[in-house]
Amino acid sequence: MASGEHIGCWALTEPGTGSDASAQKTTAKRVGDHYVLNGTKQFITNATDADTAIIMAMTDKSQGSKAFHPLLWKKGTPGFFVSKVEKKLGMRGSPTASLTFEDCKNTVENMLGAEGEGYKQALMTLGGGRLSIGALALGIAQSCV
Ligand SMILES: Cc1cc2nc3c(=O)[nH]c(=O)nc-3n(C[C@H](O)[C@H](O)[C@H](O)COP(=O)(O)OP(=O)(O)OC[C@H]3O[C@@H](n4cnc5c(N)ncnc54)[C@H](O)[C@@H]3O)c2cc1C
């Protein structure tokens, strides 16, 4: 990824879960040594081209944000689909699409970071992302003017 030979994507946003990231509906249910993922992510940058995706999911909804976990997924896993590709007004340098998961299985080793820290990780990633969104908005506004 660092060399640019391998593309990744990071998927948090869902239909109905944007600004309020804690309202996640995608679930990763533990079954033995696997997680079984079900749900849909939308507006995901590079979703069509990514070889690897980091997907945020809830392992146990009753535990709230403590059950919020990032999992690493490989494209081509059965039950992993790239769904709607957005036709955008601008920012066409990167594709934006939805990802759908239907009983998609993954081994437990693919959970990233310590248990219970997923929500904190997601908020840190969003914090960094806001700097680039600010720069993008400024550039687009300058071009319009
Ligand atoms: C080009 C593009 C690329 C993206 N890439 C990614 C990606 O790679 N991965 C990913 O996970 N997501 C990605 N996103 C999604 C992005 O993070 C969300 O669009 C963002 O979190 C906002 O969510 P939303 O679109 O559902 O808007 P909403 O949350 O529905 O917000 C709509 C409007 O309501 C306002 N609003 C929301 N809540 C409140 C409130 N409580 N009080 C007052 N006003 C409020 C917002 O400020 C906004 O103006 C991308 C989006 C775009 C457009």
Short mmCIF file of C-alpha atoms and ligand atoms in Angstrom, two decimals:
data_model
loop_
_atom_site.label_atom_id
_atom_site.label_comp_id
_atom_site.label_asym_id
_atom_site.label_seq_id
_atom_site.Cartn_x
_atom_site.Cartn_y
_atom_site.Cartn_z
CA MET A 1 0.00 0.00 0.00
CA ALA A 2 2.76 2.45 0.93
CA SER A 3 4.45 1.86 -2.47
CA GLY A 4 1.17 2.55 -4.30
CA GLU A 5 1.08 -0.93 -5.90
CA HIS A 6 -1.82 -2.08 -3.76
CA ILE A 7 -4.97 0.00 -3.23
CA GLY A 8 -7.02 -0.02 -0.06
CA CYS A 9 -10.25 1.51 1.16
CA TRP A 10 -11.69 2.39 4.57
CA ALA A 11 -15.41 1.86 5.11
CA LEU A 12 -17.36 3.42 7.96
CA THR A 13 -20.30 5.32 6.38
CA GLU A 14 -23.60 3.48 5.86
CA PRO A 15 -27.00 4.48 4.48
CA GLY A 16 -28.39 6.32 7.53
CA THR A 17 -25.01 6.44 9.34
CA GLY A 18 -22.93 9.43 8.29
CA SER A 19 -22.05 12.20 10.75
CA ASP A 20 -23.14 10.00 13.67
CA ALA A 21 -20.64 7.17 13.24
CA SER A 22 -21.84 5.40 16.39
CA ALA A 23 -25.16 4.47 14.73
CA GLN A 24 -23.54 1.58 12.80
CA LYS A 25 -25.76 -1.27 11.62
CA THR A 26 -23.21 -3.54 9.95
CA THR A 27 -22.59 -6.58 12.15
CA ALA A 28 -19.63 -8.94 12.54
CA LYS A 29 -20.95 -11.92 14.46
CA ARG A 30 -18.35 -14.23 16.01
CA VAL A 31 -18.90 -17.88 15.08
CA GLY A 32 -16.03 -20.06 16.37
CA ASP A 33 -12.76 -18.70 14.91
CA HIS A 34 -14.57 -16.57 12.32
CA TYR A 35 -16.54 -13.35 12.03
CA VAL A 36 -19.59 -13.33 9.77
CA LEU A 37 -20.21 -9.89 8.27
CA ASN A 38 -23.60 -8.54 7.14
CA GLY A 39 -24.46 -5.00 6.10
CA THR A 40 -23.88 -2.20 3.59
CA LYS A 41 -21.37 0.64 3.46
CA GLN A 42 -21.85 3.62 1.19
CA PHE A 43 -19.79 6.51 -0.28
CA ILE A 44 -16.54 4.51 0.01
CA THR A 45 -13.54 6.03 -1.75
CA ASN A 46 -11.69 3.51 -3.98
CA ALA A 47 -14.23 0.76 -3.22
CA THR A 48 -14.21 -0.39 -6.86
CA ASP A 49 -10.39 -0.61 -7.10
CA ALA A 50 -9.34 -1.67 -3.61
CA ASP A 51 -7.63 -5.02 -3.10
CA THR A 52 -8.10 -4.73 0.65
CA ALA A 53 -10.81 -3.04 2.68
CA ILE A 54 -10.94 -2.02 6.34
CA ILE A 55 -14.58 -2.41 7.37
CA MET A 56 -16.09 -1.07 10.58
CA ALA A 57 -18.65 -3.40 12.15
CA MET A 58 -20.43 -4.05 15.44
CA THR A 59 -19.56 -7.36 17.12
CA ASP A 60 -22.28 -7.02 19.78
CA LYS A 61 -24.80 -4.18 19.43
CA SER A 62 -25.81 -4.36 23.12
CA GLN A 63 -22.29 -3.14 24.09
CA GLY A 64 -22.57 0.11 22.11
CA SER A 65 -19.34 1.76 20.89
CA LYS A 66 -17.20 -0.82 22.80
CA ALA A 67 -18.29 -3.41 20.22
CA PHE A 68 -17.18 -1.30 17.30
CA HIS A 69 -14.36 -3.08 15.43
CA PRO A 70 -12.29 -2.59 12.28
CA LEU A 71 -11.75 -5.78 10.26
CA LEU A 72 -9.42 -6.31 7.31
CA TRP A 73 -11.03 -7.92 4.26
CA LYS A 74 -9.69 -9.12 0.92
CA LYS A 75 -11.63 -8.46 -2.23
CA GLY A 76 -12.94 -11.69 -3.67
CA THR A 77 -14.10 -13.11 -0.33
CA PRO A 78 -17.45 -14.86 -0.99
CA GLY A 79 -20.37 -12.61 0.05
CA PHE A 80 -18.34 -9.39 -0.51
CA PHE A 81 -19.89 -7.24 -3.27
CA VAL A 82 -19.11 -3.82 -4.73
CA SER A 83 -22.61 -2.44 -5.25
CA LYS A 84 -23.74 1.06 -6.30
CA VAL A 85 -21.08 3.20 -8.06
CA GLU A 86 -21.82 6.93 -7.54
CA LYS A 87 -21.96 9.37 -10.45
CA LYS A 88 -20.41 12.41 -8.82
CA LEU A 89 -20.54 16.08 -9.80
CA GLY A 90 -16.81 16.43 -9.10
CA MET A 91 -13.90 14.66 -7.36
CA ARG A 92 -13.76 12.14 -10.18
CA GLY A 93 -10.09 11.33 -9.55
CA SER A 94 -11.22 8.59 -7.18
CA PRO A 95 -14.23 6.30 -7.54
CA THR A 96 -16.93 6.25 -4.82
CA ALA A 97 -19.13 3.19 -4.38
CA SER A 98 -21.09 1.04 -1.93
CA LEU A 99 -19.99 -2.30 -0.48
CA THR A 100 -22.46 -5.00 0.52
CA PHE A 101 -21.73 -8.02 2.73
CA GLU A 102 -23.91 -11.10 2.86
CA ASP A 103 -22.74 -13.73 5.35
CA CYS A 104 -19.16 -12.84 4.44
CA LYS A 105 -16.70 -14.93 6.54
CA ASN A 106 -13.34 -13.77 7.90
CA THR A 107 -10.90 -15.27 10.40
CA VAL A 108 -10.57 -13.57 13.82
CA GLU A 109 -6.89 -12.65 13.18
CA ASN A 110 -8.12 -10.03 10.73
CA MET A 111 -9.49 -7.81 13.47
CA LEU A 112 -7.26 -4.72 13.66
CA GLY A 113 -6.07 -3.28 16.98
CA ALA A 114 -7.16 -4.04 20.51
CA GLU A 115 -10.73 -5.06 21.35
CA GLY A 116 -12.89 -2.10 22.38
CA GLU A 117 -10.64 0.50 20.71
CA GLY A 118 -12.28 0.51 17.27
CA TYR A 119 -14.45 3.54 17.86
CA LYS A 120 -11.46 5.59 19.07
CA GLN A 121 -9.47 4.48 15.99
CA ALA A 122 -12.35 5.48 13.70
CA LEU A 123 -12.65 8.95 15.29
CA MET A 124 -8.87 9.47 14.92
CA THR A 125 -9.04 8.50 11.23
CA LEU A 126 -11.96 10.91 10.70
CA GLY A 127 -10.01 13.66 12.45
CA GLY A 128 -7.10 13.26 9.99
CA GLY A 129 -9.50 13.04 7.06
CA ARG A 130 -11.10 16.38 7.94
CA LEU A 131 -7.82 18.19 7.11
CA SER A 132 -7.84 16.80 3.55
CA ILE A 133 -11.60 17.51 3.17
CA GLY A 134 -10.91 21.14 4.18
CA ALA A 135 -8.15 21.39 1.54
CA LEU A 136 -10.40 19.76 -1.10
CA ALA A 137 -13.27 22.15 -0.34
CA LEU A 138 -10.95 25.16 -0.57
CA GLY A 139 -9.50 23.98 -3.91
CA ILE A 140 -12.95 23.33 -5.41
CA ALA A 141 -14.20 26.76 -4.21
CA GLN A 142 -11.10 28.49 -5.68
CA SER A 143 -11.67 26.78 -9.05
CA CYS A 144 -15.35 27.83 -9.03
CA VAL A 145 -14.41 31.46 -8.30
C1 LIG B 1 -16.63 11.90 -2.24
C2 LIG B 1 -16.87 11.20 -0.93
C3 LIG B 1 -15.99 10.22 -0.50
C4 LIG B 1 -16.22 9.55 0.72
N1 LIG B 1 -15.36 8.56 1.10
C5 LIG B 1 -15.63 7.86 2.24
C6 LIG B 1 -14.79 6.74 2.61
O1 LIG B 1 -13.80 6.41 1.93
N2 LIG B 1 -15.14 6.02 3.70
C7 LIG B 1 -16.23 6.33 4.48
O2 LIG B 1 -16.47 5.62 5.45
N3 LIG B 1 -17.03 7.38 4.16
C8 LIG B 1 -16.77 8.16 3.06
N4 LIG B 1 -17.57 9.21 2.72
C9 LIG B 1 -18.76 9.49 3.54
C10 LIG B 1 -18.60 10.70 4.45
O3 LIG B 1 -17.80 10.38 5.55
C11 LIG B 1 -20.04 11.09 4.84
O4 LIG B 1 -20.65 11.64 3.71
C12 LIG B 1 -20.06 12.03 6.02
O5 LIG B 1 -19.74 11.35 7.22
C13 LIG B 1 -21.43 12.70 6.19
O6 LIG B 1 -22.43 11.74 6.27
P1 LIG B 1 -23.76 11.83 5.35
O7 LIG B 1 -23.32 12.02 3.93
O8 LIG B 1 -24.62 10.67 5.70
O9 LIG B 1 -24.44 13.19 5.79
P2 LIG B 1 -25.35 13.46 7.05
O10 LIG B 1 -24.69 12.91 8.30
O11 LIG B 1 -26.73 13.00 6.76
O12 LIG B 1 -25.30 15.03 7.11
C14 LIG B 1 -26.03 15.83 6.19
C15 LIG B 1 -25.99 17.27 6.68
O13 LIG B 1 -26.60 17.37 7.99
C16 LIG B 1 -25.68 17.97 8.91
N5 LIG B 1 -25.84 17.33 10.22
C17 LIG B 1 -25.68 16.00 10.50
N6 LIG B 1 -25.93 15.77 11.81
C18 LIG B 1 -26.27 16.98 12.35
C19 LIG B 1 -26.63 17.38 13.67
N7 LIG B 1 -26.72 16.51 14.68
N8 LIG B 1 -26.89 18.70 13.86
C20 LIG B 1 -26.81 19.59 12.85
N9 LIG B 1 -26.47 19.26 11.57
C21 LIG B 1 -26.21 17.96 11.33
C22 LIG B 1 -24.28 17.73 8.31
O14 LIG B 1 -23.36 18.72 8.74
C23 LIG B 1 -24.56 17.83 6.82
O15 LIG B 1 -24.55 19.17 6.39
C24 LIG B 1 -17.34 9.91 1.53
C25 LIG B 1 -18.21 10.92 1.11
C26 LIG B 1 -17.98 11.56 -0.10
C27 LIG B 1 -18.96 12.64 -0.50
#
